[in-house]
Amino acid sequence: MDRLLTGLQPSGCLTIGNYSGGIKQVINYQANYETFLFVPDMHATTVTQDPDELRKNIKSAVGLYLACGVDVTRPNMHLYIQSENLYHANLSWILECHSYYGEMARMHQFKEKSKLHENFTCGLVTYPVLMAADILLYDAKYVPTGIDQKQHVELARNLAIRFNNRYKDEFFVVPEPLLPTIGAKIRDLQEPTKKMSKSTTNPKSAIFLLDNEKDIRKKIMSAQTDSEARVAFDEENKPGVSNLLSIYSVFSGMSIEELVEKFSGGGYGDLKKALAEVLVEKLTAIQDNYSKIMQSGIIDDALDAGRDYTNAIAKEKYEKVRRAVGYGR
Ligand code: TYM
């Protein structure tokens, strides 16, 4: 079985964007790949975190993965926490010494995020290398993500190729990003030219997986559209409406064509009301599962098993790489 790997930062409650680019893809692929799904808690500390809040978000993220349908009873599913495996940081250091500052400074996400902080951390600069280490440690062939992480997976590809060439062996599998055809970039509900983000400061911009029914309806009904009153999919000229159609498609399984056909006679109000209904139904079901999962022992059992399994794989890979660069005796 080929390996597939992805992770979602526990830097706040997960959004419907994270569901679309990350979790939903894992659920769709989990029967066909050996799947490595982890919580990148070390990534979250590239910006300041409240430690208690972070620990709560880690467990909540895992609860949500499971509540959405990630199946940890499958022997090919490995669920783990990044910081419980020291090889991620160790390999990251080696890869940092094979990466260039210019490469890091060119990363779109770094350029955006560094603007938000007057004094950003070194971790924010080198974060994509840690992400490369996350992927390369396990020889993951496929990395499901949204479009915002594509450039980081491309960096992981470049580093794998660079390392293999420099040390003249197939140390790392060269990974490929996997983007969903619809929903690779769910947009901010208030500023639809931007992506929806869990760290938004405007509460109406994002729908979180644990939002209550009233908030879901309110946020969808107040989403920005345009003055044309014509339901059509055109991401460039009608980003707001196209975003609503994408979200609808992600959560209902209907195609964009079917949705345009269904809503073409009416105004945006009908589309919004129906979408709010779909989201309320889907997210309430996830939240019911989530409450049960959070009270069970299933999370810790899965994380213990995942930690042990992935540490063994990571150790073997790291030792091979460490030897190649000449570390130790
Ligand atoms: P993060 O936590 O920002 O996002 C988690 C996943 O959700 C996707 N995503 C979106 N997809 C569609 N529309 C959106 N608005 C949207 N917002 C987020 C992201 O693309 C991602 O798939 N660096 C990563 C976490 C990470 C990782 C890894 C991922 C660390 N190591 C190794 C894959 C492989 C991040 O910050 O994702």
mmCIF file of C-alpha atoms and ligand atoms in Angstrom, residues 5-9 17-18 20-22 38 40 43 109 127 131 134-135 143-149 152 183-187 195-196 198, ligand 1:
data_model
loop_
_atom_site.group_PDB
_atom_site.id
_atom_site.type_symbol
_atom_site.label_atom_id
_atom_site.label_comp_id
_atom_site.label_asym_id
_atom_site.label_seq_id
_atom_site.Cartn_x
_atom_site.Cartn_y
_atom_site.Cartn_z
ATOM 1 C CA LEU A 5 0.288 11.608 5.170
ATOM 2 C CA THR A 6 -1.237 14.828 6.402
ATOM 3 C CA GLY A 7 -1.698 16.979 9.512
ATOM 4 C CA LEU A 8 -3.824 19.897 10.718
ATOM 5 C CA GLN A 9 -2.443 22.466 13.136
ATOM 6 C CA GLY A 17 -11.866 24.768 5.093
ATOM 7 C CA ASN A 18 -9.701 22.346 7.081
ATOM 8 C CA SER A 20 -12.401 20.254 2.876
ATOM 9 C CA GLY A 21 -8.645 20.353 2.214
ATOM 10 C CA GLY A 22 -7.557 17.939 4.940
ATOM 11 C CA PHE A 38 -0.960 13.562 12.897
ATOM 12 C CA PRO A 40 1.428 19.125 14.179
ATOM 13 C CA HIS A 43 3.963 23.891 14.099
ATOM 14 C CA GLN A 109 2.571 31.747 3.755
ATOM 15 C CA TYR A 127 8.387 25.944 9.510
ATOM 16 C CA MET A 131 6.776 20.130 7.434
ATOM 17 C CA ASP A 134 7.080 15.350 8.782
ATOM 18 C CA ILE A 135 6.493 14.040 5.280
ATOM 19 C CA VAL A 143 0.063 14.546 0.847
ATOM 20 C CA PRO A 144 -3.607 15.610 0.811
ATOM 21 C CA THR A 145 -3.916 19.359 1.471
ATOM 22 C CA GLY A 146 -5.643 22.523 0.420
ATOM 23 C CA ILE A 147 -4.000 24.832 -2.101
ATOM 24 C CA ASP A 148 -2.315 26.937 0.620
ATOM 25 C CA GLN A 149 0.049 24.069 1.510
ATOM 26 C CA HIS A 152 5.279 23.617 1.117
ATOM 27 C CA GLY A 183 -12.841 22.979 -2.121
ATOM 28 C CA ALA A 184 -9.034 23.265 -2.328
ATOM 29 C CA LYS A 185 -9.479 26.855 -1.187
ATOM 30 C CA ILE A 186 -12.588 27.557 0.853
ATOM 31 C CA ARG A 187 -12.763 31.324 1.094
ATOM 32 C CA LYS A 195 -8.870 31.871 2.210
ATOM 33 C CA MET A 196 -10.941 30.923 5.252
ATOM 34 C CA LYS A 198 -8.922 29.367 11.770
HETATM 35 P P1 TYM B 1 -3.299 24.001 8.456
HETATM 36 O O1 TYM B 1 -3.446 23.566 9.862
HETATM 37 O O2 TYM B 1 -3.253 25.454 8.169
HETATM 38 O O3 TYM B 1 -4.480 23.395 7.614
HETATM 39 C C1 TYM B 1 -4.819 22.023 7.698
HETATM 40 C C2 TYM B 1 -5.307 21.530 6.350
HETATM 41 O O4 TYM B 1 -6.431 22.289 5.955
HETATM 42 C C3 TYM B 1 -6.191 22.854 4.667
HETATM 43 N N1 TYM B 1 -6.860 24.149 4.623
HETATM 44 C C4 TYM B 1 -7.771 24.477 3.711
HETATM 45 N N2 TYM B 1 -8.273 23.811 2.664
HETATM 46 C C5 TYM B 1 -9.223 24.441 1.929
HETATM 47 N N3 TYM B 1 -9.657 25.691 2.198
HETATM 48 C C6 TYM B 1 -9.173 26.400 3.240
HETATM 49 N N4 TYM B 1 -9.613 27.612 3.509
HETATM 50 C C7 TYM B 1 -8.181 25.792 4.059
HETATM 51 N N5 TYM B 1 -7.501 26.205 5.149
HETATM 52 C C8 TYM B 1 -6.690 25.183 5.486
HETATM 53 C C9 TYM B 1 -4.688 22.992 4.567
HETATM 54 O O5 TYM B 1 -4.265 23.082 3.247
HETATM 55 C C10 TYM B 1 -4.244 21.731 5.255
HETATM 56 O O6 TYM B 1 -4.338 20.642 4.367
HETATM 57 N N6 TYM B 1 1.539 23.202 7.658
HETATM 58 C C11 TYM B 1 0.240 22.573 7.690
HETATM 59 C C12 TYM B 1 0.169 21.435 8.678
HETATM 60 C C13 TYM B 1 1.215 20.408 8.444
HETATM 61 C C14 TYM B 1 1.212 19.423 7.422
HETATM 62 C C15 TYM B 1 2.421 18.692 7.600
HETATM 63 C C16 TYM B 1 0.321 19.117 6.385
HETATM 64 C C17 TYM B 1 2.342 20.251 9.173
HETATM 65 N N7 TYM B 1 3.069 19.208 8.651
HETATM 66 C C18 TYM B 1 2.752 17.652 6.736
HETATM 67 C C19 TYM B 1 0.663 18.076 5.537
HETATM 68 C C20 TYM B 1 1.871 17.362 5.707
HETATM 69 C C21 TYM B 1 -0.781 23.621 8.092
HETATM 70 O O7 TYM B 1 -0.464 24.610 8.681
HETATM 71 O O8 TYM B 1 -2.065 23.275 7.794
#
